[in-house]
Amino acid sequence: MKVTIDKWIGVSTWHWNHAQDEVCGICRVAFDGTCPTCKYPGDDCPLIIGECKHAFHMHCLLKWLTTESSKGLCPMCRRRFKTATE
Amino acid sequence: MESQNAHPAAGYSSLKMQDAPASAVDGHSVTKRLQSELMQLMMSNVPGISAFPVSDSNLCQWTGTIAGPEGTPYEGLTYKISMTFPANYPYRAPVIRFVSPMWHPNVDMSGNICLDILKEKWSAIYNVQTILLSLQSLLGEPNNASPLNAQAADQWDNNKAEYKKSLMAHYKDIEELADE
Ligand SMILES: [Zn+2]
Ligand SMILES: [Zn+2]
Ligand SMILES: [Zn+2]
């Protein structure tokens, strides 16, 4: 049998390398989903990981760090939040 | 797999820090967050605590109950609280008040609560469930160093029988409370 392909549609899946089934502690949405202010997961709504190894949607964390009560601390462990350098 | 696959917005993926929704007051995301908390509370069904929105139309106003922990003077009693969520919750703490009259070193006669995690120790990862559980443990472990109710603090330290008496004199059954 000979088959000719007229047309194909590529479909792919992706997820962040970091802990796929975990949720962002701030917005409680899965890391593979978006923060509440974004529409599309992925590069537009990246994750941020601290030296303390705690991860959040970057938008959620930035929003937290702008509040007075954050005092620049990680919401999980209350250590000064510094982005992990790989 | 890496995170680089295309999605519908791939053409616009350059990330600008100033676009982070830092100042946006987003009522929609509060609603979403509170809905997910409500679901979680209903599913996990933690004994001794409950909370739900007062009405369908305003998800930012909740009412809750806390059962006194066993082995404390509050055992067998149930207290009603009100929770008001700000538009930027969880970045700011909700305002929590005891609706039931409360006799406790860290609660004043209007029901205002002095608890560090609701003030300077607030964190965006706290939620209704952690707040209710913290309040419940506060009942059995008051912080007598900085009391709002000095008489209660004194009784707690020096005369537990008097404490229980005062507590019962103020206590109102949850059924007798007028709806707010
Ligand atoms: Zn998030
Ligand atoms: Zn986002
Ligand atoms: Zn941390």
JSON list of C-alpha atoms in Angstrom, two decimals, chain B residues 47-50 64-81 96-108 111-118 130-144 149 152-153 155-157 160 163-164 167-168 171 174:
[
{"chain": "B", "resi": 47, "resn": "PRO", "atom": "CA", "xyz": [-12.10, 18.72, 61.27]},
{"chain": "B", "resi": 48, "resn": "GLY", "atom": "CA", "xyz": [-12.67, 21.66, 63.58]},
{"chain": "B", "resi": 49, "resn": "ILE", "atom": "CA", "xyz": [-12.56, 24.43, 61.01]},
{"chain": "B", "resi": 50, "resn": "SER", "atom": "CA", "xyz": [-14.90, 25.63, 58.28]},
{"chain": "B", "resi": 64, "resn": "GLY", "atom": "CA", "xyz": [-15.81, 30.79, 59.31]},
{"chain": "B", "resi": 65, "resn": "THR", "atom": "CA", "xyz": [-15.93, 28.67, 62.42]},
{"chain": "B", "resi": 66, "resn": "ILE", "atom": "CA", "xyz": [-13.20, 27.38, 64.68]},
{"chain": "B", "resi": 67, "resn": "ALA", "atom": "CA", "xyz": [-13.70, 24.61, 67.22]},
{"chain": "B", "resi": 68, "resn": "GLY", "atom": "CA", "xyz": [-11.74, 25.00, 70.44]},
{"chain": "B", "resi": 69, "resn": "PRO", "atom": "CA", "xyz": [-8.84, 22.55, 70.56]},
{"chain": "B", "resi": 70, "resn": "GLU", "atom": "CA", "xyz": [-9.04, 19.56, 72.90]},
{"chain": "B", "resi": 71, "resn": "GLY", "atom": "CA", "xyz": [-7.25, 19.93, 76.17]},
{"chain": "B", "resi": 72, "resn": "THR", "atom": "CA", "xyz": [-7.66, 23.72, 76.22]},
{"chain": "B", "resi": 73, "resn": "PRO", "atom": "CA", "xyz": [-10.26, 25.84, 78.05]},
{"chain": "B", "resi": 74, "resn": "TYR", "atom": "CA", "xyz": [-11.97, 26.22, 74.66]},
{"chain": "B", "resi": 75, "resn": "GLU", "atom": "CA", "xyz": [-12.66, 22.50, 74.21]},
{"chain": "B", "resi": 76, "resn": "GLY", "atom": "CA", "xyz": [-16.25, 21.87, 73.14]},
{"chain": "B", "resi": 77, "resn": "LEU", "atom": "CA", "xyz": [-16.88, 25.51, 72.15]},
{"chain": "B", "resi": 78, "resn": "THR", "atom": "CA", "xyz": [-17.23, 26.85, 68.62]},
{"chain": "B", "resi": 79, "resn": "TYR", "atom": "CA", "xyz": [-16.33, 30.37, 67.58]},
{"chain": "B", "resi": 80, "resn": "LYS", "atom": "CA", "xyz": [-17.47, 32.34, 64.60]},
{"chain": "B", "resi": 81, "resn": "ILE", "atom": "CA", "xyz": [-15.08, 34.58, 62.68]},
{"chain": "B", "resi": 96, "resn": "ILE", "atom": "CA", "xyz": [-9.91, 38.51, 60.42]},
{"chain": "B", "resi": 97, "resn": "ARG", "atom": "CA", "xyz": [-12.16, 39.21, 63.37]},
{"chain": "B", "resi": 98, "resn": "PHE", "atom": "CA", "xyz": [-13.91, 37.10, 65.96]},
{"chain": "B", "resi": 99, "resn": "VAL", "atom": "CA", "xyz": [-17.66, 37.62, 65.60]},
{"chain": "B", "resi": 100, "resn": "SER", "atom": "CA", "xyz": [-18.31, 35.51, 68.68]},
{"chain": "B", "resi": 101, "resn": "PRO", "atom": "CA", "xyz": [-17.41, 37.34, 71.89]},
{"chain": "B", "resi": 102, "resn": "MET", "atom": "CA", "xyz": [-13.98, 36.06, 72.77]},
{"chain": "B", "resi": 103, "resn": "TRP", "atom": "CA", "xyz": [-12.01, 35.92, 76.01]},
{"chain": "B", "resi": 104, "resn": "HIS", "atom": "CA", "xyz": [-8.39, 35.48, 75.04]},
{"chain": "B", "resi": 105, "resn": "PRO", "atom": "CA", "xyz": [-5.12, 37.34, 75.74]},
{"chain": "B", "resi": 106, "resn": "ASN", "atom": "CA", "xyz": [-4.59, 38.17, 72.06]},
{"chain": "B", "resi": 107, "resn": "VAL", "atom": "CA", "xyz": [-8.15, 39.14, 71.14]},
{"chain": "B", "resi": 108, "resn": "ASP", "atom": "CA", "xyz": [-9.77, 42.40, 72.19]},
{"chain": "B", "resi": 111, "resn": "GLY", "atom": "CA", "xyz": [-12.90, 40.66, 68.24]},
{"chain": "B", "resi": 112, "resn": "ASN", "atom": "CA", "xyz": [-9.71, 42.14, 66.77]},
{"chain": "B", "resi": 113, "resn": "ILE", "atom": "CA", "xyz": [-6.87, 39.66, 66.76]},
{"chain": "B", "resi": 114, "resn": "CYS", "atom": "CA", "xyz": [-3.19, 40.20, 67.36]},
{"chain": "B", "resi": 115, "resn": "LEU", "atom": "CA", "xyz": [-1.40, 37.45, 65.47]},
{"chain": "B", "resi": 116, "resn": "ASP", "atom": "CA", "xyz": [1.93, 38.02, 63.74]},
{"chain": "B", "resi": 117, "resn": "ILE", "atom": "CA", "xyz": [1.12, 36.01, 60.61]},
{"chain": "B", "resi": 118, "resn": "LEU", "atom": "CA", "xyz": [-1.85, 38.31, 59.96]},
{"chain": "B", "resi": 130, "resn": "THR", "atom": "CA", "xyz": [-3.47, 27.89, 57.33]},
{"chain": "B", "resi": 131, "resn": "ILE", "atom": "CA", "xyz": [-5.04, 30.98, 58.92]},
{"chain": "B", "resi": 132, "resn": "LEU", "atom": "CA", "xyz": [-7.83, 29.00, 60.54]},
{"chain": "B", "resi": 133, "resn": "LEU", "atom": "CA", "xyz": [-5.40, 26.38, 61.83]},
{"chain": "B", "resi": 134, "resn": "SER", "atom": "CA", "xyz": [-3.11, 29.11, 63.21]},
{"chain": "B", "resi": 135, "resn": "LEU", "atom": "CA", "xyz": [-6.04, 30.75, 64.98]},
{"chain": "B", "resi": 136, "resn": "GLN", "atom": "CA", "xyz": [-7.08, 27.41, 66.39]},
{"chain": "B", "resi": 137, "resn": "SER", "atom": "CA", "xyz": [-3.64, 26.80, 67.83]},
{"chain": "B", "resi": 138, "resn": "LEU", "atom": "CA", "xyz": [-3.52, 30.37, 69.14]},
{"chain": "B", "resi": 139, "resn": "LEU", "atom": "CA", "xyz": [-6.49, 29.47, 71.34]},
{"chain": "B", "resi": 140, "resn": "GLY", "atom": "CA", "xyz": [-4.42, 26.92, 73.19]},
{"chain": "B", "resi": 141, "resn": "GLU", "atom": "CA", "xyz": [-1.12, 28.80, 73.04]},
{"chain": "B", "resi": 142, "resn": "PRO", "atom": "CA", "xyz": [-1.66, 32.50, 73.67]},
{"chain": "B", "resi": 143, "resn": "ASN", "atom": "CA", "xyz": [1.20, 34.91, 73.37]},
{"chain": "B", "resi": 144, "resn": "ASN", "atom": "CA", "xyz": [1.12, 36.56, 76.76]},
{"chain": "B", "resi": 149, "resn": "ASN", "atom": "CA", "xyz": [-6.57, 41.64, 76.93]},
{"chain": "B", "resi": 152, "resn": "ALA", "atom": "CA", "xyz": [-7.13, 37.40, 80.32]},
{"chain": "B", "resi": 153, "resn": "ALA", "atom": "CA", "xyz": [-3.34, 37.07, 80.07]},
{"chain": "B", "resi": 155, "resn": "GLN", "atom": "CA", "xyz": [-5.76, 34.81, 84.48]},
{"chain": "B", "resi": 156, "resn": "TRP", "atom": "CA", "xyz": [-4.19, 32.43, 81.96]},
{"chain": "B", "resi": 157, "resn": "ASP", "atom": "CA", "xyz": [-0.87, 32.58, 83.78]},
{"chain": "B", "resi": 160, "resn": "LYS", "atom": "CA", "xyz": [-6.97, 28.92, 85.03]},
{"chain": "B", "resi": 163, "resn": "TYR", "atom": "CA", "xyz": [-9.97, 32.13, 83.13]},
{"chain": "B", "resi": 164, "resn": "LYS", "atom": "CA", "xyz": [-12.50, 29.46, 82.29]},
{"chain": "B", "resi": 167, "resn": "LEU", "atom": "CA", "xyz": [-14.48, 32.71, 79.11]},
{"chain": "B", "resi": 168, "resn": "MET", "atom": "CA", "xyz": [-17.84, 31.07, 79.75]},
{"chain": "B", "resi": 171, "resn": "TYR", "atom": "CA", "xyz": [-19.26, 32.87, 75.40]},
{"chain": "B", "resi": 174, "resn": "ILE", "atom": "CA", "xyz": [-23.01, 30.23, 67.55]}
]
